[in-house]
Coordinates of C-alpha atoms in Angstrom, one line a residue:
X31 CA -4.5 -17.9 74.1
X32 CA -5.9 -18.0 70.6
X33 CA -4.4 -14.6 69.7
X34 CA -0.9 -16.0 70.4
X35 CA -1.3 -19.0 68.1
X36 CA 0.1 -19.2 64.6
X37 CA -2.3 -19.7 61.6
X38 CA -1.6 -23.5 61.4
X39 CA -1.9 -24.0 65.2
X40 CA -5.2 -22.1 65.2
X41 CA -6.6 -24.1 62.3
X42 CA -5.6 -27.3 64.1
X43 CA -7.4 -26.2 67.2
X44 CA -10.6 -25.2 65.3
X45 CA -10.3 -28.4 63.3
X46 CA -10.3 -30.7 66.3
X47 CA -13.2 -28.9 67.8
X48 CA -15.3 -29.3 64.7
X49 CA -14.5 -33.0 64.4
X50 CA -15.7 -33.6 67.9
X51 CA -19.2 -32.3 67.1
X52 CA -21.9 -34.5 65.7
X53 CA -23.4 -33.4 62.4
X54 CA -27.0 -32.2 62.3
X55 CA -29.3 -33.5 59.6
X56 CA -32.0 -31.8 57.5
X57 CA -33.2 -34.9 55.7
X58 CA -32.6 -38.6 55.9
X59 CA -34.0 -41.9 54.5
X60 CA -32.5 -45.3 53.6
X61 CA -30.6 -43.9 50.6
X62 CA -29.8 -40.3 51.2
X63 CA -28.8 -38.1 54.1
X64 CA -28.5 -34.3 53.9
X65 CA -26.3 -33.0 56.7
X66 CA -25.5 -29.5 57.8
X67 CA -21.8 -28.9 57.2
X68 CA -20.1 -26.6 59.7
X69 CA -18.0 -23.8 58.3
X70 CA -14.3 -24.4 58.2
X71 CA -14.4 -28.1 57.5
X72 CA -13.1 -29.3 54.0
X73 CA -15.4 -31.8 52.3
X74 CA -12.6 -33.9 50.8
X75 CA -9.2 -33.6 49.2
X76 CA -5.7 -33.5 50.6
X77 CA -6.5 -31.4 53.6
X78 CA -5.2 -32.6 57.0
X79 CA -8.8 -32.3 58.2
X80 CA -11.7 -33.3 55.9
X81 CA -15.2 -34.6 56.3
X82 CA -14.5 -37.7 54.2
X83 CA -11.4 -38.6 56.2
X84 CA -13.3 -38.3 59.5
X85 CA -15.9 -40.6 61.0
X86 CA -18.6 -37.9 61.2
X87 CA -20.7 -39.6 58.4
X88 CA -20.5 -43.1 60.0
X89 CA -23.6 -42.7 62.2
X90 CA -25.6 -42.3 58.9
X91 CA -24.5 -45.4 57.1
X92 CA -27.1 -47.9 56.0
X93 CA -28.2 -50.4 58.5
X94 CA -30.1 -52.6 56.0
X95 CA -27.1 -54.6 54.7
X96 CA -28.2 -54.5 51.1
X97 CA -26.0 -55.2 48.1
X98 CA -24.5 -51.9 47.1
X99 CA -24.6 -50.4 50.6
X100 CA -21.6 -48.2 51.2
X101 CA -19.4 -48.7 54.3
X102 CA -19.6 -45.0 54.9
X103 CA -21.9 -42.5 53.2
X104 CA -20.2 -40.6 50.4
X105 CA -20.5 -36.9 49.5
X106 CA -22.4 -36.2 46.3
X107 CA -21.3 -32.7 45.4
X108 CA -18.8 -29.9 46.4
X109 CA -19.2 -27.3 49.1
X110 CA -16.3 -25.0 49.9
X111 CA -14.5 -25.4 53.2
X112 CA -15.5 -21.8 54.2
X113 CA -19.1 -22.3 53.3
X114 CA -21.6 -23.8 55.7
X115 CA -25.0 -25.5 55.1
X116 CA -26.7 -28.4 53.4
X117 CA -24.6 -31.2 51.9
X118 CA -26.1 -34.2 50.2
X119 CA -24.6 -37.6 51.0
X120 CA -25.5 -41.0 49.7
X121 CA -25.7 -44.4 51.4
X122 CA -25.6 -46.8 48.4
X123 CA -23.7 -47.1 45.1
X124 CA -27.0 -46.8 43.1
X125 CA -28.0 -43.6 45.0
X126 CA -24.5 -42.2 44.3
X127 CA -24.8 -42.7 40.6
X128 CA -28.4 -41.2 40.5
X129 CA -27.7 -38.2 42.7
X130 CA -24.4 -37.3 41.0
X131 CA -26.2 -37.6 37.6
X132 CA -28.9 -35.2 38.9
X133 CA -26.3 -32.7 39.8
X134 CA -24.5 -33.1 36.4
X135 CA -27.8 -32.5 34.6
X136 CA -28.7 -29.5 36.7
X137 CA -31.9 -31.1 38.1
X138 CA -30.7 -30.2 41.6
X139 CA -31.7 -26.7 42.7
X140 CA -29.9 -24.9 45.5
X141 CA -30.4 -21.6 47.4
X142 CA -27.6 -19.9 49.3
X143 CA -27.7 -16.9 51.5
X144 CA -24.9 -14.4 51.6
X145 CA -24.0 -11.0 53.0
X146 CA -22.0 -8.9 50.7
X147 CA -20.2 -5.5 50.6
X148 CA -22.2 -2.6 49.2
X149 CA -25.8 -2.1 48.0
X150 CA -26.5 -4.6 45.2
X151 CA -28.9 -3.1 42.6
X152 CA -30.4 -5.8 40.4
X153 CA -28.7 -6.1 37.0
X154 CA -26.8 -2.8 37.4
X155 CA -23.6 -4.3 36.2
X156 CA -22.0 -5.4 32.9
X157 CA -22.5 -9.1 33.5
X158 CA -26.3 -9.1 33.5
X159 CA -27.0 -10.7 30.1
X160 CA -30.4 -12.3 30.3
X161 CA -31.2 -15.8 29.1
X162 CA -34.1 -18.2 28.5
X163 CA -34.8 -18.7 32.2
X164 CA -36.3 -15.2 32.6
X165 CA -39.8 -16.6 32.3
X166 CA -39.2 -19.7 34.4
X167 CA -38.4 -20.2 38.1
X168 CA -35.9 -17.4 38.0
X169 CA -38.3 -14.8 36.6
X170 CA -37.7 -11.4 38.1
X171 CA -34.4 -12.2 39.6
X172 CA -31.0 -10.6 39.0
X173 CA -28.5 -12.5 36.9
X174 CA -24.7 -12.7 36.8
X175 CA -23.5 -14.4 33.6
X176 CA -19.7 -14.4 33.2
X177 CA -17.4 -17.3 32.1
X178 CA -15.3 -19.1 34.7
X179 CA -12.9 -22.1 34.7
X180 CA -11.3 -21.5 31.3
X181 CA -14.2 -19.7 29.6
X182 CA -17.0 -22.1 30.7
X183 CA -20.5 -20.4 30.7
X184 CA -21.4 -19.7 34.3
X185 CA -24.7 -18.3 35.5
X186 CA -25.8 -17.2 39.0
X187 CA -29.3 -15.9 39.8
X188 CA -30.0 -13.7 42.8
X189 CA -32.7 -11.9 44.8
X190 CA -32.2 -9.1 47.3
X191 CA -33.3 -10.0 50.9
X192 CA -32.4 -6.7 52.7
X193 CA -30.1 -3.8 52.9
X194 CA -28.3 -2.8 56.1
X195 CA -26.4 0.4 56.8
X196 CA -22.7 -0.2 57.5
X197 CA -19.7 1.9 58.4
X198 CA -17.1 -0.4 56.9
X199 CA -14.9 1.7 54.6
X200 CA -15.3 -0.7 51.7
X201 CA -19.1 -1.2 52.1
X202 CA -20.0 2.2 50.6
X203 CA -22.6 2.7 53.3
X204 CA -24.4 -0.6 53.1
X205 CA -24.2 -4.4 53.2
X206 CA -26.7 -6.5 51.3
X207 CA -28.2 -9.8 52.4
X208 CA -28.8 -11.7 49.2
X209 CA -30.2 -15.1 48.1
X210 CA -28.1 -16.8 45.4
X211 CA -29.2 -19.5 43.0
X212 CA -26.4 -21.1 41.1
X213 CA -27.6 -22.3 37.7
X214 CA -24.2 -23.8 36.9
X215 CA -21.7 -25.2 39.4
X216 CA -18.2 -23.9 38.8
X217 CA -15.6 -23.8 41.5
X218 CA -16.1 -20.9 43.8
X219 CA -18.7 -19.6 41.3
X220 CA -20.8 -17.5 43.8
X221 CA -17.7 -16.0 45.4
X222 CA -16.1 -15.1 42.1
X223 CA -19.2 -13.8 40.5
X224 CA -20.0 -11.5 43.4
X225 CA -16.4 -10.2 43.4
X226 CA -16.7 -9.6 39.6
X227 CA -19.7 -7.3 40.0
X228 CA -18.0 -5.4 42.8
X229 CA -19.9 -6.9 45.8
X230 CA -17.6 -9.5 47.4
X231 CA -18.8 -11.7 50.2
X232 CA -18.3 -10.4 53.7
X233 CA -15.6 -12.6 55.4
X234 CA -14.3 -14.1 52.1
X235 CA -10.6 -14.1 52.8
X236 CA -9.7 -15.4 49.3
X237 CA -12.0 -13.4 47.0
X238 CA -12.9 -10.5 49.3
X239 CA -11.2 -7.1 49.8
X240 CA -8.8 -8.4 52.5
X241 CA -5.1 -8.5 52.8
X242 CA -3.2 -11.4 54.6
X243 CA -2.8 -9.2 57.7
X244 CA -6.6 -8.9 57.9
X245 CA -7.1 -12.5 59.0
X246 CA -8.8 -12.2 62.4
X247 CA -7.5 -15.2 64.3
X248 CA -8.8 -14.4 67.8
X249 CA -12.0 -14.0 69.8
X250 CA -15.2 -16.0 69.8
X251 CA -15.6 -17.6 66.3
X252 CA -19.4 -17.3 66.5
X253 CA -19.6 -13.7 67.9
X254 CA -19.5 -11.1 65.2
X255 CA -19.0 -8.4 67.8
X256 CA -15.6 -9.9 68.6
X257 CA -14.9 -11.3 65.2
X258 CA -17.0 -9.5 62.5
X259 CA -14.9 -11.0 59.6
X260 CA -13.9 -14.4 61.0
X261 CA -16.6 -16.4 59.2
X262 CA -17.6 -16.1 55.5
X263 CA -21.2 -15.0 55.1
X264 CA -22.2 -17.8 52.7
X265 CA -24.6 -20.6 53.7
X266 CA -26.4 -23.3 51.6
X267 CA -29.9 -23.0 53.0
X268 CA -32.1 -24.9 50.6
X269 CA -31.9 -27.8 48.1
X270 CA -34.3 -29.7 46.0
X271 CA -33.3 -32.8 44.0
X272 CA -35.0 -35.9 42.5
X273 CA -35.0 -38.9 44.9
X274 CA -32.6 -41.6 43.5
X275 CA -35.2 -44.4 43.4
X276 CA -38.6 -42.9 44.1
X277 CA -40.8 -40.7 41.9
X278 CA -40.7 -37.8 44.2
X279 CA -38.5 -34.8 45.0
X280 CA -36.3 -34.4 48.1
X281 CA -36.6 -30.9 49.6
X282 CA -34.5 -29.7 52.6
X283 CA -34.3 -26.2 54.1
X284 CA -32.7 -24.7 57.1
X285 CA -32.7 -21.2 58.6
X286 CA -29.8 -18.8 58.2
X287 CA -27.3 -18.9 61.0
X288 CA -28.2 -16.8 64.1
X289 CA -25.0 -14.8 63.8
X290 CA -26.1 -13.3 60.5
X291 CA -28.6 -11.2 62.4
X292 CA -26.0 -10.3 65.0
X293 CA -23.7 -9.1 62.3
X294 CA -26.5 -6.9 60.7
X295 CA -27.2 -5.4 64.1
X296 CA -23.6 -4.3 64.7
X297 CA -22.8 -3.4 61.0
X298 CA -23.3 0.3 61.6
X299 CA -20.3 0.3 64.0
X300 CA -18.2 -2.3 62.0
X301 CA -14.8 -1.0 60.8
X302 CA -12.1 -2.6 58.6
X303 CA -10.3 -5.6 60.1
X304 CA -7.0 -3.7 60.3
X305 CA -8.4 -1.0 62.5

């Protein structure tokens, strides 16, 4: 039974299940593929399970046999293990240089959707210093501007999607569904910024209001009624970036996961994870 497994054994079981499931795509051409990364799968690094160490990207490798084609598509940017959603991968070395350059120069625009503790009121916090983007694509949005990673300027824009009544003792009566637009790309930026303004992400076991004993390791992973805190409520739903070789923009978008709505429906009767 899952409830009788230790943390490592449970992660191994979930890991093997994820790596037996083919990835869905939101966009693909001869140079770029944008896949939908499941939650719980590390992108790369020293983890026992990771996307780059697996063969999940092999079905998307180039079949044209050009000079510069990669043996396996490579991942062009970071996405936390606990975060699900759109992940840009490249099929050629030229595309890799171009796409990574676009991320570095902030020409790639991303939208995430999260559910957070509390009722977020736009710019009602001390980290809402406005900037030059207020009349641009971010006009009218809230802003969180607080340094991260050793004092580096870090900016997150956001817009409120909805409020939902919630009985969780740390929700202060509400949870907020929120769209997030990272202007900069610091490690764990969205998670840390939301914690900083007092609205941590629901299910964020690292930056949220949880203790080690709160980890819910049993039940159906996709059923909020059994496991309301098992998955972190943060998904990358939309991305726009310049095509690496054509004079056009790539745009990919997916819907929020179905369990978001299930969570909102049961929020009124959701208590803390410890009882």
